[in-house]
């Protein structure tokens, strides 16, 4: 007898609830509320999510800072409208501390499954796995796993009441527990593929992403991945069918399964969010959305000269005024000798008067600041990583494929302040820094330097492993967009910032 079932899967929705592009201030066909209208649920259907839900838009940022004023949790309300059955946590869901996570999970009707998260506080409704019997009698076992790189990235105070254990070993234990209890075994993994899917080429052995190993060694029937923001409509890895939706709730994945005897076959396709939504919870959340829009449009201050959107390659070759502003904020806040910052994947500028909408569009991340003790050699190795952003084609620079595949990562090119340096792209990768000095031309010297960077970069992520073991001198708790807004208020009109000097030759 053939038993059919459907699974709707979202992941890395990053706070996209309303069909709105906040940076461009226009509607768009995206968001969990529109996604809910596309889901057709019956007794043989499951709705699942792979995490990273609490960070990414001004709406969730504003809500988390004012949640006492808004009794309806917007993310939970949207997922509840979708009929979400099970979900796991993403690394960004830990960014706001234990109480914010408790509020979120308490408002969710679906069950949170996270086999490698131990709740030392004892207040979170977490389970390692569940078995769901469909109307047709099929037993579907589901577990959830989050990349254990949470331990590398997250601020220690946010994990004081939590323990994140080895992702692969927790997945193995969950699979063994589920094996005799279910007909179809599903793993929701907030992690991605460590290999290039088309060629099998190893992309990273860090352990941040281990989906290929899970598929080969653990024999899940279905592996629902996330974290990398890749569009993987469906791929067969050993005996496992694996998928991954792109980020920001523009599409979800519809996975259709057929179970006959001991065999399960899958087909999957992307399902667009569409342009419609139900009246609820849209109308119940509309007051919060209007408050967010008003907050975004409040003037903060002015610039002497507006900054037009900066193309990625041009900024990396010739400098970025936006990055110079962020670095100045970091230098002023910490008194560091050197600062580095990155920008998002899309070209950004900053209009004047400056609004919170402009700041949050220019700096997309919920990052705080860390000051590290570094040496000249550490700085040099970081700059070599930056220089690897370029490759030459017919003698002209372009963005290296290593920063574009399998995931676009312009944000792993860093702009430095407090330094004067030169890249020579005619030299091999790893040997391109041909000049390095302080901004005044003096050598960096043998002694230690203070480098201010984001808490994300301080962990060594993005190819900056050399930073991972550097002593931490100071950790901040205020997110950088708020620090940028404060700086602009205090220094308006903000003029041209000359806090770096670099050249790229080819």
Coordinates of C-alpha atoms in Angstrom, one line a residue, residues 29-243:
X29 CA 6.1 39.1 -2.3
X30 CA 7.6 37.6 0.7
X31 CA 7.2 37.0 4.4
X32 CA 5.7 34.4 6.7
X33 CA 2.2 35.9 6.6
X34 CA 2.0 35.5 2.8
X35 CA 3.6 32.0 3.1
X36 CA 0.9 30.9 5.4
X37 CA -1.7 31.6 2.6
X38 CA 0.1 29.1 0.3
X39 CA 0.0 26.2 2.7
X40 CA -2.7 23.6 2.2
X41 CA -2.6 21.4 5.3
X42 CA -4.4 18.1 5.9
X43 CA -3.8 15.1 8.2
X44 CA -1.0 13.9 5.9
X45 CA 0.9 17.2 6.0
X46 CA 3.6 18.5 8.2
X47 CA 4.9 22.1 8.4
X48 CA 8.5 22.4 9.6
X49 CA 11.0 25.2 10.1
X50 CA 14.8 25.2 10.4
X51 CA 15.5 28.2 12.6
X52 CA 17.1 31.7 12.4
X53 CA 13.7 33.3 12.9
X54 CA 14.4 36.0 15.5
X55 CA 17.0 38.2 13.7
X56 CA 17.2 40.0 10.4
X57 CA 14.6 42.7 10.0
X58 CA 13.9 46.0 11.8
X59 CA 10.5 44.6 12.9
X60 CA 12.0 41.9 15.0
X61 CA 14.7 44.2 16.3
X62 CA 12.1 46.8 17.4
X63 CA 9.9 44.1 18.9
X64 CA 12.6 42.5 20.9
X65 CA 13.6 45.9 22.3
X66 CA 9.9 46.8 23.2
X67 CA 8.3 43.5 23.7
X68 CA 6.7 44.5 27.0
X69 CA 4.5 46.9 24.9
X70 CA 3.4 44.3 22.4
X71 CA 1.7 41.2 23.9
X72 CA 1.5 39.3 20.6
X73 CA 4.8 37.8 19.5
X74 CA 5.1 38.6 15.8
X75 CA 7.3 35.7 14.8
X76 CA 5.3 33.1 16.8
X77 CA 2.0 34.5 15.5
X78 CA 3.1 34.2 11.9
X79 CA 4.4 30.6 12.4
X80 CA 1.2 29.7 14.2
X81 CA -0.8 31.0 11.3
X82 CA 1.2 28.6 9.1
X83 CA 0.2 25.7 11.2
X84 CA 3.8 25.0 12.1
X85 CA 4.2 21.5 13.7
X86 CA 7.9 21.2 14.5
X87 CA 10.9 23.5 14.3
X88 CA 14.5 23.7 15.5
X89 CA 16.7 26.6 16.5
X90 CA 19.2 28.5 14.4
X91 CA 22.4 30.1 15.6
X92 CA 20.9 33.6 15.5
X93 CA 18.0 32.6 17.7
X94 CA 20.4 32.6 20.6
X95 CA 21.5 36.2 20.0
X96 CA 19.1 37.9 22.4
X97 CA 19.5 35.8 25.5
X98 CA 17.6 33.1 27.4
X99 CA 14.5 35.2 28.3
X100 CA 13.8 36.3 24.7
X101 CA 14.1 32.6 23.6
X102 CA 11.8 31.6 26.4
X103 CA 9.2 34.1 25.3
X104 CA 9.4 32.9 21.7
X105 CA 9.1 29.2 22.5
X106 CA 6.3 29.9 24.9
X107 CA 4.3 31.6 22.3
X108 CA 4.8 28.9 19.6
X109 CA 2.1 26.3 19.2
X110 CA 4.6 24.0 17.3
X111 CA 7.1 21.9 19.2
X112 CA 10.7 22.9 19.3
X113 CA 13.0 20.0 18.6
X114 CA 16.7 20.5 19.2
X115 CA 18.6 17.4 20.2
X116 CA 21.9 19.1 20.8
X117 CA 20.7 21.9 23.1
X118 CA 20.4 21.2 26.8
X119 CA 18.4 23.7 28.9
X120 CA 20.2 24.2 32.1
X121 CA 17.6 26.8 33.2
X122 CA 14.8 24.2 32.9
X123 CA 12.2 26.6 31.5
X124 CA 12.3 26.0 27.7
X125 CA 9.9 23.5 26.0
X126 CA 12.6 21.6 24.2
X127 CA 12.5 18.0 23.0
X128 CA 15.2 16.1 21.2
X129 CA 12.8 14.4 18.8
X130 CA 9.2 13.4 18.2
X131 CA 7.2 10.8 16.3
X132 CA 4.2 12.1 14.4
X133 CA 1.6 9.7 13.1
X134 CA -0.2 11.0 10.0
X135 CA -3.8 10.3 9.2
X136 CA -2.8 7.6 6.8
X137 CA -1.0 5.8 9.6
X138 CA 2.6 6.6 8.5
X139 CA 4.9 7.3 11.5
X140 CA 7.2 10.2 10.7
X141 CA 10.1 10.7 13.2
X142 CA 11.5 14.2 13.4
X143 CA 14.6 15.5 15.1
X144 CA 16.2 18.9 15.1
X145 CA 19.9 19.9 15.3
X146 CA 21.6 23.3 15.3
X147 CA 25.2 23.9 14.2
X148 CA 27.4 23.6 17.2
X149 CA 29.3 26.7 16.0
X150 CA 26.8 28.5 18.3
X151 CA 29.5 27.9 20.9
X152 CA 32.1 29.8 18.7
X153 CA 29.9 32.7 17.8
X154 CA 27.6 33.4 20.6
X155 CA 28.2 35.8 23.5
X156 CA 28.9 33.8 26.6
X157 CA 26.2 35.4 28.7
X158 CA 23.6 34.2 26.2
X159 CA 24.6 30.6 26.8
X160 CA 24.9 30.7 30.6
X161 CA 21.7 28.6 30.9
X162 CA 22.2 26.5 27.8
X163 CA 24.6 23.9 26.5
X164 CA 25.1 23.2 22.8
X165 CA 26.6 19.8 22.2
X166 CA 28.2 18.2 19.2
X167 CA 25.8 18.4 16.3
X168 CA 26.8 15.2 14.5
X169 CA 26.8 13.0 17.6
X170 CA 23.4 14.4 18.7
X171 CA 22.0 13.6 15.3
X172 CA 23.5 10.1 15.5
X173 CA 21.8 9.5 18.9
X174 CA 18.5 10.9 17.8
X175 CA 18.6 8.7 14.6
X176 CA 19.3 5.6 16.7
X177 CA 16.4 6.4 19.1
X178 CA 14.0 7.0 16.2
X179 CA 15.0 4.0 14.1
X180 CA 12.6 1.4 15.7
X181 CA 9.8 3.9 16.2
X182 CA 9.1 5.4 12.8
X183 CA 8.7 4.6 9.1
X184 CA 10.2 7.8 7.8
X185 CA 13.0 9.6 9.6
X186 CA 13.5 13.4 9.1
X187 CA 16.3 15.6 10.4
X188 CA 15.8 19.4 10.5
X189 CA 19.4 20.6 10.5
X190 CA 20.3 24.3 11.0
X191 CA 23.6 23.7 9.2
X192 CA 24.6 23.3 5.6
X193 CA 26.8 21.3 3.2
X194 CA 30.5 21.1 3.7
X195 CA 31.0 19.9 0.1
X196 CA 30.3 21.4 -3.3
X197 CA 27.2 19.4 -4.3
X198 CA 28.0 19.2 -8.0
X199 CA 31.6 18.0 -7.6
X200 CA 32.1 16.7 -4.0
X201 CA 34.9 19.2 -3.5
X202 CA 35.5 19.8 0.2
X203 CA 34.6 23.4 1.1
X204 CA 35.4 23.4 4.8
X205 CA 36.4 20.9 7.4
X206 CA 35.6 23.2 10.3
X207 CA 32.6 21.3 11.5
X208 CA 30.3 24.3 11.1
X209 CA 28.4 22.4 8.3
X210 CA 28.2 18.6 8.3
X211 CA 25.1 17.8 6.2
X212 CA 27.0 15.6 3.7
X213 CA 28.5 13.5 6.5
X214 CA 25.1 13.2 8.1
X215 CA 23.5 12.0 4.9
X216 CA 26.2 9.4 4.3
X217 CA 26.6 8.1 7.8
X218 CA 23.3 8.5 9.6
X219 CA 20.8 7.3 7.0
X220 CA 18.1 9.8 7.5
X221 CA 15.4 9.5 4.8
X222 CA 15.0 13.3 4.6
X223 CA 17.5 16.0 5.6
X224 CA 16.1 19.5 5.8
X225 CA 19.1 21.9 5.9
X226 CA 19.6 25.7 6.3
X227 CA 22.1 28.2 7.6
X228 CA 24.0 28.6 4.3
X229 CA 21.1 30.4 2.5
X230 CA 21.6 28.2 -0.6
X231 CA 18.8 27.3 -2.9
X232 CA 18.9 23.5 -3.1
X233 CA 15.6 22.2 -4.4
X234 CA 16.5 18.6 -3.9
X235 CA 19.6 16.4 -4.1
X236 CA 20.3 12.7 -3.4
X237 CA 23.2 12.1 -1.0
X238 CA 23.7 8.4 -0.5
X239 CA 20.3 7.2 0.7
X240 CA 19.2 10.6 1.9
X241 CA 17.1 13.3 0.1
X242 CA 18.4 16.7 1.1
X243 CA 17.0 20.2 0.5

